[in-house]
XYZ file of N, CA, C and O in Angstrom:
828
model
N 146.099 111.725 68.898
C 146.493 111.466 67.402
C 147.063 112.774 66.886
O 146.501 113.773 67.010
N 148.139 112.571 66.139
C 148.788 113.809 65.589
C 148.002 114.197 64.166
O 147.010 113.740 63.911
N 148.930 114.964 63.414
C 148.339 115.239 62.119
C 148.296 114.059 61.244
O 147.261 114.065 60.505
N 149.237 113.206 61.176
C 149.235 112.071 60.472
C 149.036 110.820 61.104
O 149.405 110.708 62.276
N 148.430 109.722 60.500
C 148.391 108.431 61.168
C 148.540 107.314 60.084
O 148.530 107.702 58.942
N 148.639 106.140 60.677
C 148.896 104.969 59.741
C 147.642 104.656 58.965
O 146.507 104.879 59.491
N 147.870 104.145 57.832
C 146.661 103.753 56.937
C 146.269 102.361 57.383
O 147.043 101.406 57.184
N 145.080 102.215 57.943
C 144.626 100.747 58.437
C 144.130 100.062 57.097
O 143.694 100.553 56.291
N 144.372 98.685 57.257
C 143.866 97.785 56.075
C 142.278 98.105 55.759
O 142.023 98.087 54.523
N 141.618 98.300 56.773
C 140.160 98.498 56.500
C 139.917 99.794 55.691
O 139.093 99.894 54.832
N 140.785 100.786 56.044
C 140.540 102.169 55.276
C 141.125 101.971 53.961
O 140.488 102.627 53.086
N 142.255 101.238 53.766
C 142.652 101.037 52.379
C 141.712 100.306 51.527
O 141.601 100.737 50.294
N 140.979 99.484 52.057
C 139.961 98.771 51.352
C 138.780 99.516 50.997
O 138.278 99.630 49.835
N 138.578 100.456 51.871
C 137.380 101.474 51.673
C 137.796 102.444 50.643
O 137.056 102.703 49.729
N 139.013 102.768 50.517
C 139.592 103.817 49.594
C 139.560 103.162 48.298
O 139.088 103.827 47.254
N 139.832 101.958 48.202
C 139.750 101.206 46.816
C 138.250 101.181 46.256
O 137.993 101.344 45.056
N 137.379 100.960 47.251
C 135.902 101.016 46.768
C 135.592 102.500 46.297
O 134.896 102.627 45.262
N 135.937 103.427 47.109
C 135.748 104.835 46.693
C 136.232 105.173 45.291
O 135.612 105.760 44.413
N 137.450 104.574 44.977
C 138.106 104.958 43.686
C 137.421 104.274 42.618
O 137.204 104.927 41.559
N 136.936 103.030 42.644
C 136.173 102.307 41.751
C 134.868 103.003 41.496
O 134.505 103.134 40.353
N 134.253 103.389 42.527
C 132.997 104.086 42.356
C 133.148 105.408 41.712
O 132.360 105.674 40.715
N 134.102 106.243 42.084
C 134.356 107.510 41.342
C 134.792 107.374 39.969
O 134.424 108.182 39.064
N 135.550 106.402 39.654
C 136.061 106.123 38.312
C 134.780 105.998 37.362
O 134.895 106.413 36.177
N 133.755 105.413 37.880
C 132.452 105.288 37.087
C 131.568 106.578 37.172
O 131.027 106.851 36.206
N 131.672 107.113 38.445
C 130.655 108.205 38.583
C 130.897 109.475 37.761
O 130.170 110.140 37.125
N 132.354 109.902 37.762
C 132.756 110.988 36.935
C 132.274 110.954 35.451
O 131.633 111.894 35.023
N 132.688 110.133 34.721
C 132.254 110.028 33.343
C 130.753 109.896 33.120
O 130.161 110.670 32.244
N 130.040 109.308 33.961
C 128.437 109.232 33.869
C 127.962 110.608 34.049
O 127.107 110.981 33.177
N 128.442 111.362 34.896
C 127.876 112.708 35.137
C 128.381 113.721 34.252
O 127.723 114.800 34.064
N 129.699 113.639 33.795
C 130.302 114.684 33.034
C 130.248 114.596 31.521
O 130.458 115.534 30.818
N 130.148 113.414 31.080
C 130.172 113.261 29.613
C 128.817 113.649 28.976
O 127.866 113.542 29.548
N 128.801 114.215 27.778
C 127.716 114.567 27.027
C 126.918 113.345 26.681
O 127.575 112.370 26.065
N 125.597 113.312 26.667
C 124.862 112.222 26.423
C 124.805 112.190 24.841
O 124.605 112.993 24.071
N 125.245 110.904 24.332
C 125.112 110.701 22.977
C 123.822 110.681 22.395
O 123.689 111.002 21.112
N 122.862 110.307 23.183
C 121.480 110.208 22.667
C 120.782 111.621 22.451
O 120.127 111.858 21.640
N 121.035 112.431 23.565
C 120.325 113.691 23.567
C 121.229 114.843 23.321
O 120.745 116.010 23.029
N 122.404 114.712 23.499
C 123.428 115.899 23.259
C 123.444 116.740 24.653
O 124.107 117.872 24.624
N 122.827 116.227 25.615
C 122.737 117.020 26.906
C 123.970 116.918 27.741
O 124.481 115.834 27.944
N 124.461 118.019 28.352
C 125.634 118.035 29.184
C 125.262 118.655 30.536
O 124.658 119.897 30.462
N 125.412 118.098 31.681
C 125.086 118.587 33.041
C 126.011 119.975 33.257
O 127.156 120.016 33.054
N 125.388 121.005 33.636
C 126.010 122.324 33.704
C 126.894 122.409 34.810
O 127.836 123.268 34.848
N 126.619 121.601 35.890
C 127.340 121.586 37.197
C 127.280 120.364 37.895
O 126.207 119.734 37.902
N 128.599 119.774 38.409
C 128.661 118.739 39.122
C 129.584 118.954 40.359
O 130.598 119.564 40.247
N 129.122 118.522 41.606
C 129.896 118.827 42.808
C 130.176 117.600 43.617
O 129.299 116.799 43.789
N 131.292 117.547 44.078
C 131.832 116.497 44.912
C 132.176 117.176 46.358
O 132.935 118.153 46.297
N 131.619 116.710 47.407
C 131.860 117.040 48.765
C 132.440 115.927 49.641
O 131.870 114.922 49.793
N 133.696 116.234 50.017
C 134.409 115.447 50.996
C 134.334 116.095 52.421
O 135.142 116.872 52.642
N 133.497 115.747 53.199
C 133.144 116.478 54.396
C 134.168 116.382 55.535
O 134.243 117.123 56.421
N 134.882 115.238 55.525
C 135.824 114.947 56.562
C 137.227 114.593 55.864
O 137.680 113.538 55.743
N 137.839 115.632 55.315
C 138.880 115.437 54.249
C 140.168 114.862 54.757
O 140.865 114.239 54.183
N 140.649 115.308 56.102
C 141.843 114.737 56.619
C 143.140 115.616 56.136
O 142.965 116.582 55.374
N 144.279 115.163 56.381
C 145.632 115.942 56.061
C 146.109 115.614 54.685
O 147.072 116.180 54.161
N 145.365 114.747 53.830
C 145.829 114.454 52.537
C 146.871 113.441 52.319
O 147.141 112.985 51.117
N 147.480 112.807 53.382
C 148.452 111.904 53.305
C 148.483 110.995 54.630
O 148.145 111.532 55.713
N 148.850 109.851 54.513
C 149.192 109.117 55.689
C 150.672 108.895 56.046
O 151.550 109.327 55.368
N 150.978 108.269 57.289
C 152.341 108.240 57.691
C 153.251 107.747 56.713
O 154.374 108.254 56.623
N 152.858 106.697 56.058
C 153.864 105.966 55.089
C 153.745 106.571 53.713
O 154.354 105.913 52.843
N 153.010 107.670 53.582
C 153.138 108.384 52.220
C 151.876 107.914 51.335
O 151.835 108.734 50.299
N 150.981 107.212 51.847
C 149.846 106.942 51.061
C 148.942 108.132 50.879
O 148.730 108.877 51.806
N 148.268 108.332 49.703
C 147.564 109.685 49.578
C 146.151 109.418 50.347
O 145.515 108.324 50.359
N 145.706 110.547 50.880
C 144.430 110.735 51.512
C 143.453 110.856 50.402
O 143.659 111.089 49.118
N 142.127 110.930 50.775
C 141.030 110.906 49.851
C 141.009 112.146 48.983
O 140.690 112.102 47.805
N 141.263 113.347 49.453
C 141.247 114.521 48.464
C 142.282 114.395 47.484
O 142.065 114.780 46.179
N 143.482 113.905 47.782
C 144.525 113.596 46.731
C 144.153 112.726 45.652
O 144.192 112.945 44.525
N 143.780 111.450 46.146
C 143.409 110.563 45.124
C 142.205 110.754 44.341
O 141.964 110.459 43.257
N 141.198 111.449 45.010
C 139.958 111.947 44.262
C 140.342 112.859 43.111
O 139.935 112.620 42.003
N 141.288 113.847 43.413
C 141.579 114.873 42.341
C 142.468 114.117 41.420
O 142.385 114.493 40.150
N 143.472 113.339 41.823
C 144.398 112.814 40.915
C 143.675 111.849 40.002
O 144.004 111.811 38.813
N 142.777 111.098 40.258
C 142.085 110.075 39.457
C 141.129 110.853 38.461
O 140.864 110.412 37.448
N 140.585 111.921 39.027
C 139.780 112.772 38.068
C 140.602 113.292 36.954
O 140.244 113.224 35.680
N 141.707 113.911 37.296
C 142.538 114.445 36.361
C 143.126 113.571 35.354
O 143.574 114.063 34.103
N 143.403 112.526 35.743
C 143.957 111.339 34.940
C 143.101 110.275 34.470
O 143.452 109.243 33.975
N 141.803 110.723 34.519
C 140.917 109.554 33.983
C 140.910 109.274 32.592
O 141.236 110.147 31.851
N 140.724 108.036 32.223
C 140.820 107.638 30.887
C 139.813 108.347 29.962
O 140.222 108.408 28.684
N 138.739 108.830 30.536
C 137.746 109.614 29.816
C 137.771 111.135 29.968
O 136.904 111.723 29.526
N 138.929 111.660 30.460
C 138.995 113.180 30.749
C 138.805 113.908 29.665
O 138.219 115.125 29.793
N 139.293 113.662 28.415
C 138.982 114.387 27.139
C 137.622 114.599 26.747
O 137.318 115.539 26.010
N 136.679 113.633 27.330
C 135.359 113.770 26.908
C 134.493 114.298 28.069
O 133.294 114.269 27.967
N 135.104 114.780 29.230
C 134.256 115.185 30.472
C 134.281 116.619 30.513
O 133.567 117.119 31.391
N 134.951 117.481 29.631
C 134.810 118.801 29.578
C 134.841 119.491 30.947
O 134.106 120.215 31.310
N 136.088 119.299 31.604
C 136.310 119.850 32.802
C 136.554 121.327 32.702
O 137.133 121.875 31.700
N 135.910 122.191 33.691
C 136.228 123.424 33.726
C 135.822 123.976 35.042
O 135.001 123.421 35.822
N 136.559 125.002 35.711
C 136.387 125.398 37.111
C 134.794 125.864 37.363
O 134.308 125.830 38.374
N 134.109 126.349 36.376
C 132.821 126.844 36.564
C 131.869 125.491 36.613
O 130.766 125.538 37.255
N 132.221 124.413 35.891
C 131.322 123.218 35.845
C 131.530 122.245 36.920
O 130.643 121.470 37.375
N 132.787 121.960 37.324
C 133.203 121.031 38.223
C 133.805 121.456 39.617
O 134.682 122.154 39.568
N 133.064 121.215 40.653
C 133.419 121.728 41.994
C 133.873 120.530 42.862
O 132.998 119.617 43.033
N 134.975 120.688 43.513
C 135.268 119.739 44.599
C 135.590 120.571 45.811
O 136.238 121.533 45.841
N 134.748 120.148 46.807
C 134.846 120.754 48.225
C 135.364 119.772 49.180
O 135.072 118.679 49.269
N 136.523 120.146 50.028
C 137.171 119.456 50.972
C 137.091 120.295 52.155
O 137.617 121.305 52.314
N 136.490 119.612 53.276
C 136.245 120.281 54.541
C 137.147 119.523 55.531
O 137.074 118.221 55.588
N 137.911 120.221 56.250
C 138.683 119.595 57.499
C 138.746 120.613 58.627
O 139.155 121.714 58.517
N 138.378 119.989 59.829
C 138.102 120.874 61.018
C 139.361 121.160 61.582
O 139.626 122.348 62.137
N 140.292 120.284 61.720
C 141.516 120.326 62.527
C 142.486 121.449 61.711
O 142.743 121.219 60.657
N 143.049 122.549 62.392
C 143.742 123.350 61.666
C 144.990 122.899 61.212
O 145.483 123.223 60.064
N 145.720 121.980 61.940
C 146.979 121.549 61.564
C 146.824 120.582 60.397
O 147.717 120.540 59.349
N 145.716 119.788 60.307
C 145.567 118.811 59.174
C 145.015 119.716 57.949
O 145.428 119.335 56.921
N 144.268 120.776 58.186
C 143.933 121.506 57.083
C 145.220 122.180 56.374
O 145.291 122.112 55.147
N 146.138 122.542 57.223
C 147.355 123.207 56.592
C 148.094 122.186 55.967
O 148.577 122.432 54.884
N 148.258 120.986 56.503
C 148.989 119.856 55.815
C 148.300 119.469 54.542
O 148.949 119.210 53.501
N 146.895 119.308 54.419
C 146.109 119.207 53.250
C 146.326 120.189 52.090
O 146.710 119.810 51.008
N 146.518 121.430 52.467
C 146.783 122.481 51.603
C 148.158 122.267 50.926
O 148.427 122.379 49.781
N 149.176 121.939 51.856
C 150.447 121.650 51.452
C 150.481 120.507 50.481
O 151.311 120.586 49.427
N 149.859 119.469 50.757
C 149.822 118.125 49.922
C 149.276 118.602 48.545
O 149.754 118.139 47.539
N 148.239 119.209 48.526
C 147.426 119.538 47.255
C 148.493 120.473 46.350
O 148.596 120.312 45.154
N 149.107 121.524 47.040
C 149.972 122.285 46.209
C 151.262 121.582 45.746
O 151.680 121.818 44.613
N 151.713 120.782 46.538
C 152.918 119.970 46.203
C 152.668 119.075 44.945
O 153.538 118.856 44.172
N 151.480 118.460 45.015
C 151.195 117.276 43.981
C 150.570 118.127 42.692
O 150.820 117.533 41.550
N 149.944 119.067 42.746
C 149.205 119.723 41.710
C 149.580 121.027 41.263
O 149.054 121.603 40.269
N 150.503 121.743 41.954
C 150.767 123.091 41.659
C 149.753 124.197 42.311
O 148.788 123.721 43.144
N 149.730 125.272 41.668
C 148.725 126.301 42.005
C 147.230 125.908 41.859
O 147.074 125.577 40.817
N 146.643 125.997 42.881
C 145.196 125.245 42.671
C 144.378 126.018 41.819
O 143.506 125.593 41.202
N 144.529 127.391 41.851
C 143.756 128.281 40.798
C 143.859 127.859 39.399
O 143.119 128.316 38.456
N 145.072 127.126 39.052
C 145.308 126.806 37.618
C 144.750 125.524 37.171
O 144.959 125.016 36.058
N 144.080 124.773 38.103
C 143.471 123.533 37.776
C 142.263 123.665 36.916
O 141.596 124.724 36.883
N 141.895 122.558 36.153
C 140.819 122.596 35.203
C 139.499 122.503 36.106
O 138.455 122.234 35.350
N 139.507 122.398 37.405
C 138.404 122.362 38.343
C 138.461 123.290 39.310
O 139.463 123.791 39.548
N 137.437 123.655 40.017
C 137.322 124.453 41.001
C 137.492 123.842 42.426
O 136.615 122.761 42.676
N 138.538 124.101 43.154
C 138.809 123.459 44.387
C 138.427 124.330 45.522
O 138.843 125.461 45.592
N 137.761 123.998 46.375
C 137.323 124.713 47.714
C 137.911 123.864 48.870
O 137.298 122.991 49.291
N 138.878 124.280 49.470
C 139.542 123.645 50.690
C 139.191 124.369 51.807
O 139.923 125.447 52.144
N 138.175 123.996 52.629
C 137.747 124.861 53.718
C 138.135 124.213 55.037
O 137.921 122.952 55.329
N 138.717 124.971 55.938
C 138.776 124.753 57.373
C 137.456 125.025 58.140
O 137.042 126.109 58.242
N 136.684 123.831 58.561
C 135.494 124.207 59.103
C 135.013 122.809 59.472
O 135.614 121.897 59.646
N 133.702 122.837 59.805
C 132.810 121.814 60.415
C 131.880 121.235 59.314
O 131.100 121.952 58.739
N 131.909 119.798 59.308
C 131.052 119.263 58.228
C 129.487 119.503 58.398
O 128.790 119.775 57.449
N 129.137 119.658 59.680
C 127.667 119.848 59.886
C 127.262 121.306 59.553
O 126.314 121.581 59.113
N 128.118 122.139 60.093
C 127.898 123.725 59.890
C 128.153 124.222 58.543
O 127.381 125.189 58.137
N 129.177 123.777 57.864
C 129.679 124.396 56.769
C 129.425 123.848 55.348
O 129.518 124.411 54.286
N 128.834 122.524 55.365
C 128.561 121.902 54.127
C 127.504 122.590 53.316
O 127.621 122.820 52.167
N 126.398 122.783 54.028
C 125.253 123.478 53.198
C 125.574 124.970 52.800
O 125.322 125.235 51.627
N 126.142 125.882 53.627
C 126.566 127.087 53.111
C 127.602 127.124 52.028
O 127.324 127.884 51.035
N 128.486 126.138 52.054
C 129.390 126.143 50.841
C 128.730 125.555 49.652
O 128.954 126.114 48.522
N 127.853 124.501 49.685
C 127.008 124.109 48.518
C 126.124 125.147 48.002
O 125.954 125.285 46.807
N 125.646 125.999 48.933
C 124.793 127.182 48.507
C 125.622 128.236 47.758
O 125.129 128.722 46.613
N 126.804 128.578 48.321
C 127.569 129.526 47.704
C 128.102 129.155 46.353
O 128.245 130.122 45.444
N 128.397 127.857 46.164
C 128.936 127.498 44.976
C 127.833 127.056 43.834
O 128.025 126.619 42.775
N 126.482 127.370 44.184
C 125.521 127.024 43.251
C 125.226 125.581 42.909
O 124.876 125.172 41.839
N 125.399 124.672 44.038
C 125.459 123.368 43.736
C 124.049 122.666 43.689
O 123.704 121.671 43.051
N 123.172 123.307 44.453
C 121.761 122.831 44.496
C 120.944 122.835 43.149
O 121.278 123.786 42.449
N 120.271 121.736 43.002
C 119.597 121.679 41.673
C 120.379 120.962 40.632
O 119.937 120.652 39.582
N 121.671 120.669 41.043
C 122.603 119.892 40.190
C 123.117 118.631 40.887
O 123.082 118.554 42.159
N 123.719 117.630 40.260
C 124.226 116.473 40.848
C 125.373 116.805 41.964
O 126.231 117.571 41.687
N 125.247 116.157 43.306
C 126.019 116.344 44.362
C 126.323 114.907 44.731
O 125.580 114.083 44.982
N 127.642 114.601 44.929
C 128.037 113.402 45.731
C 128.623 113.871 47.062
O 129.827 114.519 47.125
N 127.991 113.370 48.103
C 128.609 113.847 49.393
C 129.190 112.716 50.104
O 128.430 111.703 50.206
N 130.376 112.733 50.440
C 131.068 111.684 51.043
C 131.341 112.148 52.595
O 132.055 113.147 52.866
N 130.677 111.435 53.460
C 130.827 111.639 54.916
C 131.301 110.488 55.619
O 130.578 109.643 56.009
N 132.709 110.309 55.620
C 133.414 109.295 56.190
C 133.610 109.543 57.617
O 134.312 110.331 58.263
N 132.811 108.801 58.516
C 132.889 108.931 59.997
C 133.851 108.322 60.696
O 133.733 107.866 61.823
N 135.036 108.188 60.112
C 136.258 107.391 60.721
C 136.465 108.223 62.014
O 136.447 109.421 62.004
N 136.951 107.425 62.978
C 137.108 108.084 64.330
C 135.837 108.447 65.039
O 136.010 109.316 65.983
N 134.584 107.851 64.799
C 133.446 108.052 65.531
C 132.981 109.579 65.407
O 132.548 110.200 66.406
N 133.371 110.258 64.269
C 132.904 111.639 64.040
C 131.354 111.601 63.890
O 130.993 110.815 63.206
N 130.697 112.478 64.535
C 129.262 112.615 64.257
C 128.971 113.005 62.848
O 129.516 114.054 62.323
N 128.217 112.338 62.157
C 127.716 112.611 60.821
C 126.480 113.362 60.788
O 125.438 112.945 61.444
N 126.450 114.470 60.068
C 125.288 115.472 60.174
C 124.026 114.796 59.373
O 124.112 114.982 58.100
N 123.155 114.207 59.851
C 122.045 113.436 59.218
C 121.102 114.464 58.442
O 120.704 114.142 57.371
N 120.865 115.582 58.971
C 120.038 116.624 58.331
C 120.806 117.043 57.034
O 120.056 117.252 56.113
N 122.041 117.326 57.008
C 122.896 117.660 55.797
C 122.709 116.566 54.762
O 122.505 116.734 53.527
N 123.082 115.238 55.306
C 123.036 114.121 54.289
C 121.578 113.857 53.676
O 121.521 113.717 52.531
N 120.578 114.192 54.525
C 119.248 113.936 53.993
C 118.933 115.124 52.819
O 118.303 114.792 51.894
N 119.355 116.341 53.054
C 119.217 117.277 52.178
C 119.929 117.064 50.779
O 119.366 117.272 49.750
N 121.133 116.549 50.945
C 121.833 116.227 49.748
C 121.159 115.211 48.883
O 121.046 115.123 47.785
N 120.814 114.107 49.744
C 120.147 112.959 49.075
C 118.857 113.223 48.397
O 118.586 112.611 47.426
N 118.197 114.220 48.847
C 116.866 114.609 48.273
C 117.203 115.569 47.066
O 116.212 116.024 46.366
N 118.336 116.059 46.834
C 118.741 116.984 45.732
C 118.690 116.001 44.526
O 119.145 115.056 44.402
N 118.300 116.660 43.312
C 118.110 115.855 42.166
C 119.398 115.126 41.753
O 120.396 115.913 41.755
N 119.349 113.960 41.306
C 120.624 113.244 40.865
C 121.766 113.176 41.763
O 122.914 113.151 41.343
N 121.524 113.205 43.082
C 122.565 113.278 44.037
C 122.712 112.015 44.767
O 121.695 111.281 44.968
N 123.866 111.831 45.577
C 124.108 110.606 46.371
C 124.868 111.069 47.534
O 125.530 112.072 47.635
N 124.795 110.162 48.542
C 125.428 110.343 49.833
C 126.164 108.972 50.090
O 125.425 108.044 50.049
N 127.404 109.079 50.470
C 128.209 107.974 50.900
C 128.637 108.230 52.378
O 129.094 109.232 52.593
N 128.302 107.248 53.214
C 128.859 107.362 54.665
C 129.345 106.015 55.095
O 128.814 104.993 54.475
N 130.061 106.036 56.234
C 130.413 104.810 56.832
C 130.183 104.787 58.235
O 130.298 105.949 58.876
N 129.988 103.562 58.852
C 129.775 103.472 60.244
C 130.893 102.401 60.789
O 130.791 101.297 60.159
N 131.541 102.642 61.712
C 132.443 101.673 62.283
C 131.562 100.640 63.077
O 130.567 100.887 63.675
N 132.150 99.370 63.267
C 131.437 98.294 64.055
C 131.048 98.743 65.440
O 130.183 98.366 66.126
N 131.893 99.578 65.937
C 131.762 99.987 67.414
C 130.520 100.758 67.628
O 129.942 100.727 68.600
N 130.108 101.482 66.429
C 128.777 102.306 66.544
C 127.780 101.395 66.829
O 126.845 101.638 67.825
N 127.717 100.244 66.146
C 126.545 99.153 66.414
C 126.700 98.550 67.687
O 125.774 98.206 68.488
N 127.948 98.260 68.161
C 128.266 97.466 69.361
C 127.767 98.429 70.691
O 127.254 97.847 71.599
N 127.959 99.643 70.612
C 127.586 100.590 71.615
C 126.101 100.834 71.747
O 125.698 101.443 72.640
N 125.433 100.434 70.491
C 123.917 100.887 70.454
C 123.241 99.661 70.094
O 122.349 99.689 69.285
N 123.375 98.571 70.806
C 122.639 97.370 70.509
C 121.257 97.630 70.641
O 120.415 96.968 70.026
N 120.793 98.289 71.716
C 119.252 98.551 71.866
C 118.716 99.416 70.759
O 117.449 99.464 70.625
N 119.526 100.094 69.856
C 118.883 100.846 68.817
C 118.782 100.119 67.535
O 118.228 100.699 66.509
N 119.314 98.891 67.298
C 119.222 98.278 66.158
C 117.896 98.073 65.506
O 117.521 98.525 64.330
N 116.912 97.426 66.290
C 115.696 97.192 65.762
C 114.842 98.487 65.359
O 114.267 98.563 64.354
N 115.038 99.534 66.295
C 114.254 100.759 66.027
C 114.844 101.432 64.807
O 114.153 102.054 63.996
N 116.217 101.362 64.609
C 116.751 102.027 63.513
C 116.327 101.310 62.117
O 115.987 102.058 61.271
N 116.196 100.098 62.232
C 115.824 99.283 61.003
C 114.438 99.694 60.682
O 113.989 99.794 59.531
N 113.536 99.686 61.768
C 112.255 100.119 61.489
C 111.941 101.523 60.874
O 111.333 101.707 59.982
N 112.866 102.432 61.428
C 112.866 103.820 60.925
C 113.219 103.858 59.426
O 112.673 104.462 58.509
N 114.383 103.184 59.131
C 114.781 103.063 57.703
C 113.721 102.353 56.903
O 113.593 102.889 55.591
N 113.160 101.398 57.367
C 112.111 100.728 56.400
C 111.007 101.621 56.296
O 110.348 101.772 55.135
N 110.515 102.370 57.294
C 109.511 103.388 57.109
C 109.929 104.534 56.161
O 109.185 104.968 55.244
N 111.174 104.965 56.125
C 111.524 106.010 55.286
C 111.601 105.478 53.774
O 111.160 106.188 52.874
N 111.989 104.158 53.652
C 112.017 103.552 52.361
C 110.597 103.521 51.699
O 110.378 103.789 50.671
N 109.656 103.160 52.577
C 108.265 102.935 52.032
C 107.755 104.344 51.724
O 107.091 104.559 50.703
N 107.983 105.350 52.556
C 107.510 106.674 52.329
C 108.138 107.289 51.122
O 107.297 108.074 50.363
N 109.401 107.241 50.946
C 110.058 107.984 49.842
C 110.401 107.295 48.592
O 110.932 107.728 47.645
N 110.409 105.885 48.800
C 110.612 105.160 47.573
C 112.122 104.988 47.428
O 112.606 104.576 46.328
N 113.000 105.198 48.508
C 114.302 105.054 48.311
C 114.898 103.716 48.581
O 114.312 103.035 49.334
N 116.202 103.594 48.332
C 116.808 102.240 48.500
C 117.600 102.475 49.749
O 118.449 103.204 49.917
N 117.415 101.610 50.733
C 118.118 101.748 51.950
C 118.960 100.383 52.228
O 118.453 99.327 52.189
N 120.309 100.473 52.345
C 121.073 99.392 52.621
C 120.943 98.818 53.927
O 120.779 99.704 54.924
């Protein structure tokens, strides 16, 4: 596969879900509470498999539509964006795709240092680099949304996702292609048992 590829219908549907979710998530986390007057000091979004920023026919990739919808959100005037308060981390391992992503972001948004949020566009590995980046940016102890989209059968770092999920007010979104389950038929029952045990032990909701 080259730098760009076609946007598949399933991926387009998944992106619509991401967009709807983020349209609600940003104002919930960033607006000042009308009841208590509290505003969270820091909110971080991590897109661990960012891609090149665009598809073959021009459709925007996740880093582009994430940033675009945040900056143009209907509640943006009440979300108090600042580079110190709002951090977006995009990680892409492939050098050519990382270079293309940087070009897409600059072309659409201008100099990234002038944005009202802090953008960290890292060429690296989701498993190795997510935790150090979150640590360097002071994300722990504040809300984090980690998006680990395993398109293309990329290994998703479970230990990293677990650490983010246990961080206060944080969430993790990941995807599994149907082939993952088809190739691991013998693991279905044991995985369900492990998830049920985790839910019982930690009180978490497991889909």
